[in-house]
Each structure stands twice: as structure tokens, then as C-alpha cells.
XYZ file of C-alpha atoms in Angstrom:
745
model
C 10.275 16.828 -5.534
C 12.511 18.880 -7.809
C 10.343 20.575 -10.429
C 12.337 19.157 -13.336
C 13.277 15.793 -11.796
C 13.672 13.287 -14.631
C 12.867 15.774 -17.417
C 16.385 16.642 -18.544
C 16.142 15.144 -22.041
C 12.804 16.854 -22.617
C 13.749 20.305 -21.332
C 17.364 20.784 -22.337
C 18.291 23.375 -24.953
C 17.930 21.059 -27.931
C 15.200 18.920 -26.408
C 11.685 18.392 -27.656
C 10.059 21.282 -25.767
C 12.652 23.877 -26.783
C 12.511 22.831 -30.432
C 8.719 22.872 -30.516
C 8.505 26.300 -28.855
C 11.578 27.769 -30.548
C 12.955 29.005 -27.220
C 15.151 27.556 -24.494
C 14.461 27.892 -20.800
C 16.787 30.902 -20.777
C 15.098 32.516 -23.756
C 17.594 31.710 -26.513
C 16.143 30.992 -29.949
C 16.110 27.472 -31.341
C 15.154 26.178 -34.827
C 11.504 25.208 -34.888
C 10.600 21.534 -35.125
C 7.874 20.581 -37.617
C 5.455 23.002 -39.182
C 3.330 24.440 -40.465
C 1.399 21.224 -39.798
C 1.945 20.544 -36.095
C 1.073 17.437 -34.094
C -0.730 17.595 -30.787
C 1.817 16.327 -28.251
C 0.239 13.883 -25.812
C 2.349 13.147 -22.736
C 1.398 9.599 -21.745
C 1.954 7.774 -18.490
C -0.036 6.434 -15.571
C -0.579 8.067 -12.186
C 2.515 9.469 -10.550
C 4.574 9.718 -13.742
C 4.917 13.521 -13.600
C 2.785 14.591 -16.576
C 1.186 17.527 -14.792
C 4.504 18.482 -13.215
C 6.096 18.664 -16.662
C 3.342 20.979 -17.927
C 3.804 23.244 -14.919
C 7.538 23.266 -15.553
C 6.960 24.291 -19.186
C 4.592 27.039 -18.043
C 6.942 28.387 -15.375
C 10.225 28.084 -17.276
C 9.409 28.498 -20.969
C 6.364 30.648 -20.246
C 8.683 33.547 -19.453
C 9.735 33.696 -23.089
C 6.669 32.530 -25.070
C 2.960 32.831 -24.192
C 1.958 29.610 -22.432
C -1.556 29.121 -21.091
C -2.219 26.296 -18.653
C -5.603 24.652 -18.128
C -6.375 21.818 -15.727
C -9.223 20.002 -17.439
C -10.044 18.190 -14.187
C -10.457 21.385 -12.155
C -14.038 21.663 -10.833
C -14.091 25.429 -11.421
C -15.000 25.017 -15.111
C -18.102 22.963 -14.335
C -19.035 25.183 -11.401
C -18.969 28.369 -13.481
C -20.775 26.693 -16.371
C -23.467 25.447 -14.004
C -24.299 28.994 -12.924
C -25.820 29.713 -16.367
C -25.923 26.463 -18.380
C -27.902 27.905 -21.295
C -25.052 30.230 -22.300
C -22.025 28.597 -20.727
C -20.311 25.222 -20.853
C -17.109 23.773 -19.472
C -15.498 24.400 -22.867
C -16.475 28.084 -23.032
C -15.201 28.576 -19.485
C -11.894 26.911 -20.325
C -11.541 28.998 -23.507
C -12.330 32.136 -21.543
C -9.614 31.241 -19.034
C -7.139 30.731 -21.900
C -8.076 34.149 -23.303
C -7.495 35.800 -19.927
C -4.058 34.193 -19.663
C -3.118 35.229 -23.211
C -4.314 38.740 -22.394
C -2.051 38.839 -19.341
C 1.088 37.952 -21.315
C 3.730 40.515 -20.498
C 6.637 39.282 -22.594
C 7.822 40.191 -26.078
C 4.991 41.516 -28.221
C 2.743 42.188 -25.244
C -0.723 40.782 -24.505
C -2.531 38.722 -27.128
C -5.974 40.151 -27.926
C -8.823 37.747 -28.621
C -11.464 39.736 -30.550
C -12.681 36.757 -32.578
C -13.253 34.662 -29.476
C -14.817 37.665 -27.762
C -17.354 38.112 -30.563
C -18.279 34.424 -30.417
C -18.674 34.370 -26.648
C -20.808 37.513 -26.776
C -23.073 35.923 -29.399
C -23.458 32.839 -27.210
C -24.085 34.952 -24.095
C -26.834 36.947 -25.819
C -28.463 33.966 -27.500
C -30.663 32.529 -24.763
C -34.237 33.190 -26.009
C -35.728 32.410 -22.605
C -33.547 34.777 -20.603
C -34.763 38.234 -19.688
C -33.027 41.116 -21.409
C -31.360 42.263 -18.206
C -30.045 38.759 -17.507
C -28.803 38.395 -21.080
C -27.089 41.754 -20.964
C -25.370 40.794 -17.720
C -24.033 37.659 -19.400
C -22.686 39.795 -22.256
C -21.039 42.261 -19.895
C -19.347 39.362 -18.119
C -16.917 39.270 -21.038
C -15.951 42.947 -20.756
C -12.480 42.021 -19.587
C -11.899 40.295 -22.941
C -12.683 43.433 -24.959
C -9.675 43.884 -27.200
C -7.557 46.964 -27.185
C -5.491 48.291 -30.046
C -5.609 48.744 -33.779
C -7.807 45.760 -34.600
C -10.888 47.682 -33.456
C -9.563 51.099 -34.416
C -9.864 52.190 -30.795
C -13.621 52.536 -31.318
C -15.328 49.430 -30.060
C -13.636 49.301 -26.695
C -15.026 52.719 -25.739
C -18.222 52.862 -27.770
C -19.399 49.336 -27.002
C -19.056 49.911 -23.286
C -21.103 53.101 -23.679
C -23.658 51.227 -25.764
C -24.062 48.500 -23.145
C -24.532 51.109 -20.445
C -27.183 52.904 -22.504
C -28.850 49.599 -23.320
C -29.032 48.728 -19.641
C -30.748 52.047 -18.916
C -33.217 51.428 -21.718
C -34.095 47.994 -20.382
C -34.979 49.513 -17.042
C -37.749 51.466 -18.776
C -38.999 48.924 -21.331
C -37.908 45.571 -22.774
C -36.344 45.354 -26.214
C -38.655 44.732 -29.123
C -36.017 42.590 -30.895
C -33.984 39.677 -29.516
C -30.960 40.760 -27.535
C -28.549 38.901 -29.820
C -29.843 40.857 -32.832
C -29.332 44.159 -31.039
C -25.880 43.156 -29.855
C -24.708 41.995 -33.297
C -26.184 45.071 -34.991
C -24.219 47.322 -32.679
C -21.107 45.192 -32.993
C -20.970 45.444 -36.789
C -22.007 49.096 -36.713
C -19.106 50.165 -34.560
C -16.294 47.765 -35.485
C -13.510 49.047 -37.731
C -13.150 47.912 -41.334
C -10.183 45.818 -40.284
C -12.323 44.175 -37.634
C -15.130 43.483 -40.076
C -12.705 41.792 -42.443
C -11.333 39.627 -39.653
C -14.796 38.608 -38.467
C -15.786 37.854 -42.040
C -12.770 35.565 -42.501
C -13.524 33.820 -39.233
C -17.297 33.578 -38.759
C -18.071 33.806 -42.447
C -16.647 30.287 -42.599
C -19.103 28.946 -40.015
C -21.455 26.280 -41.332
C -24.307 27.914 -43.254
C -22.881 31.444 -43.047
C -21.942 31.601 -46.754
C -19.304 34.240 -46.035
C -21.547 36.476 -43.895
C -20.081 36.840 -40.384
C -23.350 38.072 -38.872
C -25.074 34.870 -40.038
C -22.134 32.858 -38.747
C -22.390 34.343 -35.260
C -26.165 33.896 -35.272
C -25.777 30.277 -36.367
C -23.129 29.629 -33.737
C -25.448 30.982 -31.038
C -28.359 28.859 -32.250
C -26.200 25.714 -32.392
C -24.997 26.334 -28.858
C -28.584 26.602 -27.651
C -29.500 23.306 -29.317
C -27.087 21.334 -27.179
C -25.723 17.959 -28.223
C -23.821 17.855 -31.500
C -24.802 21.419 -32.348
C -23.233 22.740 -29.159
C -20.120 20.620 -29.763
C -19.756 22.200 -33.232
C -20.116 25.691 -31.767
C -17.544 24.969 -29.057
C -15.117 23.578 -31.633
C -15.418 26.728 -33.715
C -14.846 28.958 -30.688
C -11.525 27.201 -30.054
C -10.644 27.752 -33.703
C -11.491 31.455 -33.267
C -9.116 31.666 -30.305
C -6.321 30.022 -32.259
C -6.944 32.445 -35.142
C -6.634 35.322 -32.662
C -3.253 33.955 -31.575
C -2.192 33.463 -35.183
C -3.157 37.055 -36.002
C -1.060 38.309 -33.091
C 1.986 36.641 -34.664
C 1.345 37.505 -38.328
C 0.540 41.204 -37.870
C 3.259 43.713 -38.735
C 3.977 44.329 -35.066
C 3.799 40.625 -34.261
C 6.329 39.664 -36.936
C 8.746 42.188 -35.502
C 8.226 41.578 -31.787
C 7.258 37.920 -31.365
C 9.395 34.814 -31.771
C 8.891 31.127 -31.199
C 5.519 29.460 -30.789
C 2.810 30.029 -28.174
C 1.736 27.028 -26.128
C -1.542 25.641 -24.826
C -0.947 23.214 -21.949
C -3.876 20.918 -21.128
C -3.517 18.808 -18.000
C -5.825 15.781 -17.538
C -6.742 16.127 -21.201
C -8.064 12.582 -21.497
C -11.210 13.422 -19.536
C -14.429 14.766 -21.072
C -13.417 18.438 -21.142
C -9.961 17.656 -22.476
C -11.354 15.521 -25.270
C -13.745 18.290 -26.274
C -10.804 20.684 -26.498
C -8.409 18.350 -28.296
C -10.789 16.980 -30.885
C -11.394 20.271 -32.778
C -7.645 20.934 -32.958
C -7.035 17.491 -34.417
C -9.899 17.731 -36.908
C -8.991 21.262 -38.015
C -5.386 20.335 -38.657
C -6.405 17.160 -40.445
C -8.538 19.260 -42.792
C -5.666 21.673 -43.490
C -6.650 24.457 -41.088
C -3.215 24.883 -39.542
C -2.018 27.162 -36.754
C 1.219 27.746 -34.892
C -0.047 26.904 -31.391
C 1.993 24.122 -29.764
C -0.552 22.003 -27.900
C 0.801 19.846 -25.069
C -1.716 17.606 -23.317
C -1.624 14.706 -20.870
C -3.199 11.271 -21.125
C -2.911 8.317 -18.808
C -3.337 5.510 -21.342
C -0.231 4.559 -23.302
C -2.176 4.879 -26.560
C -3.451 8.337 -25.632
C -7.060 7.248 -25.175
C -9.767 5.444 -27.082
C -11.230 8.691 -28.430
C -8.264 8.979 -30.816
C -9.044 5.832 -32.759
C -11.583 4.385 -35.147
C -12.831 0.833 -34.941
C -10.431 -0.563 -37.549
C -7.171 -2.153 -36.486
C -5.242 -0.151 -39.065
C -5.787 3.010 -37.019
C -3.420 1.677 -34.363
C -0.547 2.238 -36.772
C -1.527 5.841 -37.438
C -0.023 7.302 -34.269
C 3.636 8.155 -33.755
C 5.220 7.294 -30.412
C 8.500 8.425 -28.881
C 10.259 8.485 -25.545
C 13.328 10.387 -24.324
C 15.163 7.084 -23.948
C 14.843 6.572 -27.716
C 17.359 9.362 -28.252
C 17.308 12.170 -30.787
C 14.078 13.954 -31.577
C 10.842 12.304 -32.695
C 10.167 12.074 -36.400
C 6.577 13.018 -37.170
C 4.718 13.549 -40.393
C 0.995 13.303 -40.967
C 0.042 10.167 -42.839
C -1.375 10.810 -46.267
C -4.614 9.539 -47.726
C -8.076 9.153 -46.324
C -10.952 11.600 -46.080
C -10.836 14.364 -43.486
C -13.364 13.613 -40.774
C -13.279 9.892 -41.500
C -9.689 9.087 -40.595
C -8.533 8.472 -37.042
C -7.727 11.652 -35.073
C -4.648 9.779 -33.854
C -2.946 10.692 -37.161
C -2.434 14.176 -35.760
C -0.942 13.053 -32.449
C 2.616 12.533 -31.251
C 2.625 10.285 -28.201
C 5.503 11.093 -25.846
C 6.108 8.458 -23.179
C 6.925 10.000 -19.819
C 10.368 8.859 -18.660
C 10.902 6.771 -15.558
C 13.676 7.842 -13.197
C 17.055 6.203 -13.589
C 18.698 4.534 -10.612
C 21.020 7.519 -10.236
C 18.134 9.983 -10.316
C 16.265 7.961 -7.720
C 19.265 7.844 -5.420
C 19.856 11.590 -5.818
C 16.239 12.355 -4.944
C 16.331 10.070 -1.903
C 19.606 11.648 -0.761
C 18.072 15.116 -1.143
C 15.077 14.135 0.958
C 17.226 12.363 3.528
C 19.354 15.450 3.956
C 16.314 17.642 4.383
C 14.790 15.293 6.908
C 17.956 15.117 8.983
C 18.425 18.854 8.723
C 15.064 19.542 10.328
C 13.513 21.181 7.267
C 10.679 18.665 7.165
C 10.844 16.807 10.450
C 8.762 13.702 10.959
C 7.238 12.349 14.111
C 7.992 8.826 15.228
C 5.722 5.973 14.227
C 4.381 4.078 17.263
C 4.212 0.347 16.897
C 6.727 0.249 14.071
C 9.072 -2.689 13.635
C 11.688 -2.944 16.336
C 14.597 -2.806 13.922
C 13.575 0.699 12.780
C 13.655 3.932 14.731
C 13.055 7.616 14.133
C 16.031 9.474 12.678
C 17.667 11.733 15.222
C 19.821 14.793 14.757
C 22.927 13.500 16.458
C 25.508 11.318 14.834
C 25.112 8.504 12.348
C 24.281 4.921 13.287
C 26.696 2.096 12.642
C 26.265 0.398 9.325
C 24.711 3.497 7.835
C 25.975 2.650 4.366
C 24.352 -0.800 4.427
C 21.148 0.730 5.741
C 21.119 3.357 3.003
C 21.643 0.737 0.302
C 18.857 -1.390 1.780
C 16.394 1.514 1.748
C 17.408 2.560 -1.763
C 16.924 -0.959 -3.107
C 13.447 -1.056 -1.564
C 12.546 2.238 -3.230
C 13.803 0.948 -6.585
C 11.643 -2.179 -6.339
C 8.475 -0.518 -5.097
C 8.760 2.669 -7.103
C 9.793 1.216 -10.432
C 11.135 4.651 -11.368
C 7.673 6.278 -11.030
C 8.540 9.788 -9.731
C 5.665 10.157 -7.241
C 6.471 6.759 -5.736
C 10.148 7.594 -5.425
C 9.573 10.956 -3.792
C 6.943 9.745 -1.342
C 9.044 6.738 -0.351
C 12.066 9.007 -0.026
C 10.087 11.211 2.357
C 9.230 8.135 4.382
C 12.835 6.927 4.378
C 13.924 10.287 5.798
C 12.015 9.453 8.990
C 13.599 6.039 9.552
C 16.828 4.611 10.872
C 17.350 1.018 9.826
C 19.198 -0.770 12.616
C 19.234 -4.230 11.063
C 19.306 -4.010 7.253
C 18.978 -7.767 6.907
C 15.649 -7.767 8.764
C 14.235 -4.685 7.022
C 11.499 -5.363 4.455
C 9.966 -3.174 1.786
C 6.716 -3.218 3.739
C 8.529 -1.586 6.657
C 9.292 1.238 4.256
C 5.595 1.481 3.352
C 4.820 1.854 7.062
C 7.192 4.813 7.410
C 5.463 7.944 8.785
C 5.137 11.080 6.682
C 3.386 14.273 7.648
C 0.152 14.845 5.776
C -1.317 18.249 5.070
C -4.772 16.697 5.118
C -4.410 15.505 8.701
C -4.988 17.757 11.736
C -1.764 19.527 12.728
C 0.090 17.587 10.056
C -0.253 14.285 11.906
C 2.081 11.675 10.376
C 0.487 8.824 8.461
C 2.085 5.788 6.778
C 3.583 6.668 3.420
C 1.561 3.842 1.845
C -1.680 5.614 2.777
C -0.484 8.836 1.167
C 0.503 7.008 -2.004
C -2.873 5.305 -2.271
C -4.533 8.670 -1.804
C -2.293 10.256 -4.456
C -2.567 7.496 -7.029
C -6.007 5.957 -6.508
C -8.407 8.031 -4.403
C -7.607 11.359 -6.095
C -7.496 9.835 -9.584
C -10.663 7.790 -9.870
C -11.433 6.455 -13.354
C -13.679 8.808 -15.280
C -16.176 6.066 -16.123
C -16.332 4.596 -12.615
C -20.024 4.733 -11.542
C -20.570 7.260 -8.705
C -22.029 4.580 -6.441
C -18.682 2.747 -6.642
C -16.476 5.688 -5.696
C -16.431 4.858 -1.982
C -15.704 1.190 -2.666
C -13.075 1.473 -5.408
C -10.066 1.258 -3.109
C -11.561 -1.694 -1.225
C -12.276 -3.557 -4.462
C -8.737 -3.049 -5.723
C -7.351 -4.200 -2.376
C -9.245 -7.482 -2.680
C -8.108 -7.892 -6.273
C -4.443 -7.528 -5.307
C -4.300 -11.286 -4.611
C -5.830 -12.263 -7.956
C -4.010 -13.487 -11.039
C -6.196 -13.928 -14.101
C -9.570 -12.434 -14.959
C -11.565 -15.518 -13.880
C -9.661 -15.568 -10.587
C -10.476 -11.889 -10.020
C -14.105 -12.435 -11.007
C -14.557 -14.953 -8.185
C -13.422 -12.310 -5.726
C -15.663 -9.649 -7.251
C -18.749 -11.859 -7.055
C -18.106 -12.640 -3.403
C -17.107 -9.151 -2.267
C -20.050 -7.442 -3.991
C -22.704 -9.928 -2.929
C -25.803 -8.088 -1.806
C -24.996 -4.924 -3.760
C -27.410 -3.796 -6.447
C -24.696 -2.088 -8.477
C -21.770 -4.362 -9.248
C -18.611 -4.250 -11.302
C -17.187 -7.280 -13.072
C -13.479 -7.973 -12.876
C -13.266 -7.469 -16.625
C -14.762 -3.995 -16.329
C -12.332 -3.219 -13.507
C -9.470 -4.263 -15.796
C -10.718 -1.778 -18.413
C -10.954 0.997 -15.827
C -7.412 0.285 -14.631
C -6.148 0.443 -18.214
C -7.992 3.738 -18.760
C -6.291 5.052 -15.621
C -2.890 4.272 -17.107
C -1.935 1.279 -14.977
C 0.105 -1.350 -16.839
C -1.061 -4.863 -17.651
C 0.699 -8.024 -16.523
C -0.438 -11.474 -17.746
C 0.428 -13.047 -14.389
C -1.058 -10.468 -12.030
C -4.425 -8.767 -12.156
C -2.902 -5.642 -10.580
C -0.136 -5.230 -13.113
C 2.034 -2.643 -11.336
C 4.235 -4.159 -8.659
C 4.383 -1.051 -6.474
C 0.624 -0.561 -6.545
C 0.065 -4.247 -5.875
C 2.184 -4.098 -2.725
C 0.367 -0.983 -1.537
C -2.932 -2.804 -1.951
C -1.705 -6.085 -0.454
C -0.439 -4.218 2.613
C -3.834 -2.555 2.947
C -5.600 -5.902 2.536
C -3.501 -7.329 5.382
C -4.950 -4.625 7.612
C -8.561 -4.683 6.388
C -11.365 -6.024 8.561
C -11.390 -7.624 11.962
C -11.775 -11.082 10.392
C -8.609 -10.816 8.319
C -9.435 -9.940 4.731
C -6.113 -11.348 3.477
C -6.823 -14.848 4.748
C -10.477 -14.621 3.737
C -9.700 -13.757 0.131
C -7.042 -16.422 -0.230
C -9.319 -18.977 1.443
C -12.096 -18.113 -0.991
C -9.810 -18.672 -3.974
C -8.271 -21.777 -2.451
C -11.684 -23.339 -1.988
C -12.778 -22.303 -5.474
C -9.834 -24.001 -7.165
C -9.898 -26.968 -4.794
C -13.505 -27.619 -5.833
C -12.434 -28.155 -9.429
C -10.994 -31.391 -10.772
C -7.423 -31.446 -9.387
C -5.705 -31.960 -12.741
C -7.891 -29.428 -14.578
C -5.705 -27.121 -16.630
C -5.042 -23.733 -15.041
C -3.510 -20.830 -16.951
C -1.660 -19.519 -13.910
C -0.372 -22.521 -11.944
C -0.593 -25.447 -14.338
C -3.397 -27.256 -12.521
C -6.344 -26.268 -10.362
C -4.844 -28.190 -7.419
C -1.610 -26.209 -7.718
C -3.560 -22.949 -7.813
C -5.373 -23.961 -4.638
C -2.025 -24.781 -3.024
C -0.709 -21.352 -4.043
C -3.468 -19.551 -2.150
C -3.135 -21.902 0.799
C 0.555 -21.089 0.962
C -0.271 -17.361 0.960
C -2.212 -17.950 4.179
C 0.814 -19.608 5.738
C -0.390 -23.107 4.877
C 2.966 -24.483 3.817
C 2.111 -28.077 4.703
C -0.636 -28.314 2.081
C 1.672 -26.900 -0.580
C 4.409 -29.364 0.358
C 1.921 -32.229 0.250
C 0.780 -31.229 -3.224
C 4.312 -30.855 -4.621
C 5.424 -34.134 -3.044
C 2.477 -36.004 -4.478
C 2.924 -34.383 -7.892
C 6.664 -35.156 -8.105
C 7.294 -37.443 -11.099
C 8.628 -40.139 -8.775
C 5.105 -40.383 -7.289
C 3.030 -39.191 -10.266
C 4.112 -40.704 -13.565
C 1.774 -38.391 -15.496
C 3.910 -35.343 -14.661
C 7.112 -34.296 -16.380
C 9.945 -32.744 -14.411
C 9.623 -29.491 -16.344
C 5.918 -29.259 -15.458
C 6.720 -29.921 -11.811
C 9.336 -27.155 -11.692
C 6.859 -24.712 -13.264
C 4.248 -25.612 -10.653
C 6.796 -25.056 -7.899
C 7.492 -21.539 -9.171
C 3.800 -20.809 -9.657
C 2.875 -21.929 -6.144
C 5.664 -19.974 -4.448
C 5.388 -16.846 -6.602
C 3.647 -13.533 -6.090
C 1.214 -12.457 -4.765
C 1.638 -15.040 -2.017
C 5.291 -13.973 -2.003
C 4.629 -11.123 0.402
C 5.922 -10.528 3.927
C 4.167 -12.591 6.558
C 3.022 -9.460 8.348
C 2.523 -10.121 12.034
C 3.174 -13.869 11.737
C 6.299 -15.808 12.781
C 8.506 -16.223 9.737
C 10.351 -19.544 9.823
C 10.910 -19.719 6.062
C 14.657 -19.140 6.349
C 15.115 -21.872 8.911
C 12.941 -24.288 6.930
C 14.892 -23.549 3.754
C 18.229 -24.262 5.420
C 16.919 -27.416 7.099
C 17.335 -25.884 10.565
C 13.633 -26.337 11.332
C 12.599 -29.425 9.374
C 8.934 -30.352 9.111
C 7.590 -33.027 11.387
C 7.030 -36.367 9.697
C 7.392 -37.225 6.079
C 9.931 -39.176 4.106
C 13.129 -37.934 2.478
C 11.302 -36.620 -0.590
C 8.859 -34.553 1.416
C 11.672 -33.057 3.518
C 13.655 -32.057 0.433
C 10.584 -30.626 -1.272
C 9.826 -28.673 1.906
C 13.285 -27.101 1.920
C 13.166 -26.272 -1.780
C 9.687 -24.745 -1.540
C 10.689 -22.471 1.338
C 13.912 -21.451 -0.402
C 12.023 -20.470 -3.556
C 9.184 -18.840 -1.588
C 11.582 -16.687 0.406
C 13.605 -15.728 -2.671
C 10.513 -14.781 -4.677
C 9.302 -12.621 -1.779
C 11.845 -10.010 -2.931
C 10.856 -7.535 -0.209
C 14.066 -8.244 1.691
C 17.706 -8.723 0.751
C 18.536 -11.914 -1.117
C 20.422 -14.342 1.088
C 23.210 -15.763 -1.029
C 23.639 -18.637 1.414
C 20.056 -19.548 0.676
C 20.413 -19.498 -3.089
C 23.622 -21.478 -2.768
C 21.612 -24.466 -1.562
C 19.467 -24.686 -4.700
C 21.837 -26.838 -6.719
C 22.256 -29.232 -3.835
C 18.510 -29.468 -3.221
C 17.641 -29.927 -6.888
C 20.417 -32.447 -7.456
C 19.351 -34.506 -4.436
C 15.781 -34.610 -5.708
C 17.221 -36.570 -8.624
C 18.931 -39.193 -6.441
C 16.296 -41.732 -7.389
C 16.031 -42.833 -11.030
C 13.293 -40.501 -12.244
C 12.793 -39.574 -15.897
C 13.833 -36.010 -16.564
C 16.360 -35.570 -13.762
C 18.540 -33.694 -16.245
C 15.883 -30.951 -16.084
C 16.707 -30.449 -12.402
C 20.383 -29.967 -13.205
C 19.561 -27.458 -15.924
C 17.152 -25.596 -13.647
C 19.760 -25.428 -10.920
C 22.113 -23.627 -13.286
C 19.432 -21.293 -14.624
C 18.197 -20.349 -11.152
C 21.729 -19.799 -9.884
C 22.390 -17.385 -12.756
C 19.151 -15.500 -12.080
C 19.946 -15.321 -8.370
C 23.408 -13.969 -9.120
C 21.737 -11.168 -11.084
C 19.048 -10.845 -8.397
C 16.293 -11.487 -10.928
C 13.000 -13.324 -10.257
C 12.941 -17.014 -11.084
C 9.723 -16.561 -13.044
C 9.887 -13.027 -14.435
C 6.846 -11.265 -15.816
C 5.903 -7.808 -17.024
C 5.878 -6.275 -13.535
C 8.671 -8.192 -11.784
C 11.506 -7.954 -14.297
C 14.727 -6.224 -13.272
C 13.812 -5.858 -9.611
C 17.430 -5.761 -8.527
């Protein structure tokens, strides 16, 4: 994937990033956007939308001209290092220390950024464990030696003298333990040897700590004690340490040398910032700026939920209006200004946030990326092995010549990528890699699921063994991005649960599956809790489908088709069919109109077309005077719609012949035969994993009109529906669009 694929409007010279940082990718100056009160920029979008890739692009491109530190809040290294000495370390202190190291390694204009304030705080925390031996405590203090500042702030004294002091102190401890706590000795020496300039800076910083009353020594002592207390006290100490780091950065820009040598704004880039560590880093920034403690650090962070995460909001509905939202497609630059009113600490942190929606790829961008990957695959740069057992109309791409009908094949593959990927960059790139390994011999017979079966080499497999692209996508988007609040005992079952839920519509429908598939387990998840976890993971909601992202739903449905020797697909649909069939047939159903229609829908998904035809024939207003023609048409669409509208993998597919009347059903009168044809025509069209057959859609008007041959009330509805469906088919749109099936093309 190109590093900046899809980011043009964000990264160009007058885009949001350049205006926030005051520098272009080539280092030219740009007028600063906002300030001095800056929002925290939250890049929002679900898995595979490129949030982390954008942060890396900002670090690599803009980070050559302004200091840009990058922290992955999901990296296990922070917790691992904190766990080595939990009394004096936490994930937050380890992340702040990593930021300080990166600022200290800055080699651009103005040179490294020293962090003496943060250093003093970390040293106080390191020396504050009352239960640690003096030698152990001293070792924790010396761990921060690489953060010792150099330059005029300390008058050149502390860097040399403090090292000498620590060495002498270590020798003393070998002979006898200290009579006073280590933190007291450390702070005494610190304030004895620091320059007057340093004392003033520490007084401004730690003199403001809660209870310090302007005395920095008391502030550092209090910070250490709070850290040892854990809980809220530790959170307060961690928040203040991040403030100390930002004050160090601010001092580097406001000093005489900094004003002359530095330009633009420094950046802190926090990937996976909606997890626990990220929230603990973001919250103090938001609260400080809300209370008027401003700084020039441009904070970019990522969040999967569209609203940035629940931690940004209070319980009142009014807080939902407090956050500004913008996307590159909106044009221009986002307007942001902190809302006025309220009491600092009591208003929603979301007031200080600018939500930036990650852009989806345009059709042109998708086609360019697929063409790039196709060229690389054919050129041998990333060769793919063949895929045994793949559909007969697909073969491995060779190096010689181009097959006949290549243009039609390319268009067929591209349309499949558009439908499955929905413009989500990771989807598009993975599917493009899979497409590079295929040659489509018969475009008309090629389905989107064939594309999901395409082989791609995996680094996680021995010797790069090729695996289906669908498996890689599920690993990328689900397995490697488990919801933070998913119980550990459910981690191994999460993908299986979602696969079962791919055939569900509403919450109650999904709950039936969850009860059956978790029977016998002590720890269970309800479907409603699963819906919350999916929303927290950034997956969209669709009122008609429990799995609200079409691409993800097809990945899971494909997996369900292949799960279990007994056929999990049929078993799940049979369970739901029986559940709805057990209810009163005319009971109202939110999804399909009636419980009987919902049962017929799941029966149809198993290939049981006869039962669906029987239901629709019996429910036709000519036979059932209680039904209106409009209700009947809605039931037809509900029965034949997704998720039963999926390829009949491994089963003979006679839907086309049945729709054209070439393979009529056995038995039945004229009405049943016409209903059978119409059902199969709609079912095949709503499948949408294969090209739309215009000859098929051309029969709709005839079929609908002939259903009205007999004098039935509401036959004018059939004529109107025929026109509406013909228009939708001409535009290749679903007959019953919803949030995840609109504009499939």
C-alpha cells in the first residue's frame, strides 16, 4: 500500500496537517491554524481505515521538519517495562519516557529538546518507593540518566555533578544504608546543584502541584507520594508528568535560542489512543487546555469509534453537541473554537476535541491501487502460488501474454473490490493483492467470493505459504484488533461468534444464535453486548443487518460456510427458521413483516426455495385478503434479501434458469409458477456478488404485470414497483437499500 494512499487532502501543502504543524512535507512554512488554544485532533475510523498509517506518514514526512514523537499505545512494551518495577513505573511513565527520548533525538532546526522538568518528576517517582532498598531505588533513578538535560538550563553543572553524586552515593550505600529516605537525599542534592534558572523553572512547574503552595520540593515529594498511592492519586501524578513534558517542549520554543531556531509546532502522535493507555494520556491534555493551561504541542490521536470514544462525554445528551467533526470530503479546513461556559473539570472533555473522519478511497484511487498491485504481481515482484481447488473459471496469473477478454475481467475484479472493500484502504489493498494472483477466464461466472478465496502469501505462514485473502483480512481486522473490553475467556471464540452472527438481522435474532452457540459455557456474551463491542471497535451499524459492514459480513459468511463438519451455515439458518416458525405466523416481525416470512427467509438461505415460494404464494392478496400488495412486495424483498443473498457455495445454482422460466418448478398453478420466477429473479439480483444480468432484470415488469392479471386490489402497486425496480436495476442499486448496501455499483 502506498504510504499516503487516500490522504492527499490531509497532507497537501494547505491541508489540515500542514496548517496545524506550520510546515509542509517539503519544509516550507505555512500559517498556523488555531491557537493558542489547540484542539486534540482525533482521527476516527474503524479497522482498516488507515489511521495508524496516516500517523506514520506524518512522522516520516513532516517529522523531518518539526519534532514529531510517535507512540503506539497498544504496544506491549509499555506494560512489559512497567511490570518490571510496578511501584515506580506505569505504562504512562514509560510512554512519557519514550516521548522524551524521541524529543531528545531530534536533529532538525533548533536541535534536541531537553526535558529537565519531566526528568525531575521521573526521578522523584523512581526514588519514592519506601519499601525498596536504597541500592534498588538508586538503580531506578540512574535508569533515567539518558534524560539528563544538557545546556544552559542547568548551567552545565547538574549533568556532571549529579552523575558524580550518584556514583558517590552508590559507593556509600555499599558500606551503610542511608539514614534518610532516598527521595529526600535525591531532592536535596537536586536543588543544591541546580542552577538558579533551573530552580525557577522547577518552581514554576512543580510549585503548582496540588498542595505544593509554590514550593517545588514539596511538589515533587507530593507527586511521588501520589504515585505510590495508586488509583486516582497515581492518575493525578501521571497527568502532571505529561504537563511537565509539554512545558519542557514549550520552553524549548520560547527560549531565546528557540525563538530564533525553531518554527512550526511540535507533534505528539498517539496511535490506538482509545485504549486505556491512550485515554490516560489524552485526558490530562484535554483537562489542562480546558482550564486554560495551553501549549503549542499538536496532538494527533486515533480512535475507532466515530464519536471518538465514550470517555470524552458526560452523561447528558447536550455533551454530544460539544464536539466538532470534519472530514476531507467536506472541503476547506475545519472550523474549531472551544465552546464557552461551564466549569472546568465538569464539562465534557469532548469540547477540546476535533474529530477528523478518515477518508474512504474514491473509485479512481481504488482502481489505481489495484492496477499498481496487478502490475507488481505480473512483474514477479510479489509472486503468488496457485490456489489448489479454486473455481475452474479462475487460474493463476502467468508471465506470458494477456488472456482474451482481459478488460472485462479487470472490470469484474474491480467491481468486486469496490463492493467488498467499500473504500476501506486495508480491504482494497488486500483484495488487490489477491486479484494479482488470479486470471478470470469467465467474468460472468466470477463471484466476489471467488475473490475472497484468492491466495496471498502470508508472512505468518511457514515459507510464506499462500492463504486465502479472506483469512488475512479477518486476521488484520478482527483477530489483531480485539475489543478492549472483550473478556479474556472470549478471545479464542470471538471470531467464531461473529461468524455465527453474520446471518442475523436484529438484536433478538442475534440473541437466539448467541444462546444456542454458547450453551454449556459458563462465561457468555449477549448479542446486545456484542453489538456494543462492535461499535467500540469502530464497525458501523446497520438497522437491517447485525454485522453492519458489508465487506466484513461477507468475510464472516464465507467463513461460516466452511465452519464445522455438520455445516454451520445450514445449522444457524435452521435454528433461526425453526425459532420464527414456532411463533404465530402473522406475528409482526421488524425485519420481514411477519414471523412466517422471517422463517421463509432463513429457509431460502439454506436453499429451501420451495418453502419460500409456498409462503409467498399463500400470502399473495389473491389468496390472502388480509394482505395488501405493498406488504406482499416488502415481504418478497425481505425474504430474498441479504444475508441469504450470498453465493450458494458448493451447491448447484439454478436460480438463473428458474428466474427465466427455463427450469420451472414441478407442480403448482400459474400463480405459484410466476411467484417462483419472480422470487428467483429478485434473489439472484440481490445476491450482488456477481454481475447483474440485464436480461434478468428486464423480465421484472412482465412478471409483476402478469401477477396482476386477475382482479386483485392493489395491482397498481405492482406496476409502480416494476418501474421503481427497473430504475434501481439500471443504476445497479439494491432493491431494498440499507446503511451497508447503498451504492454497491
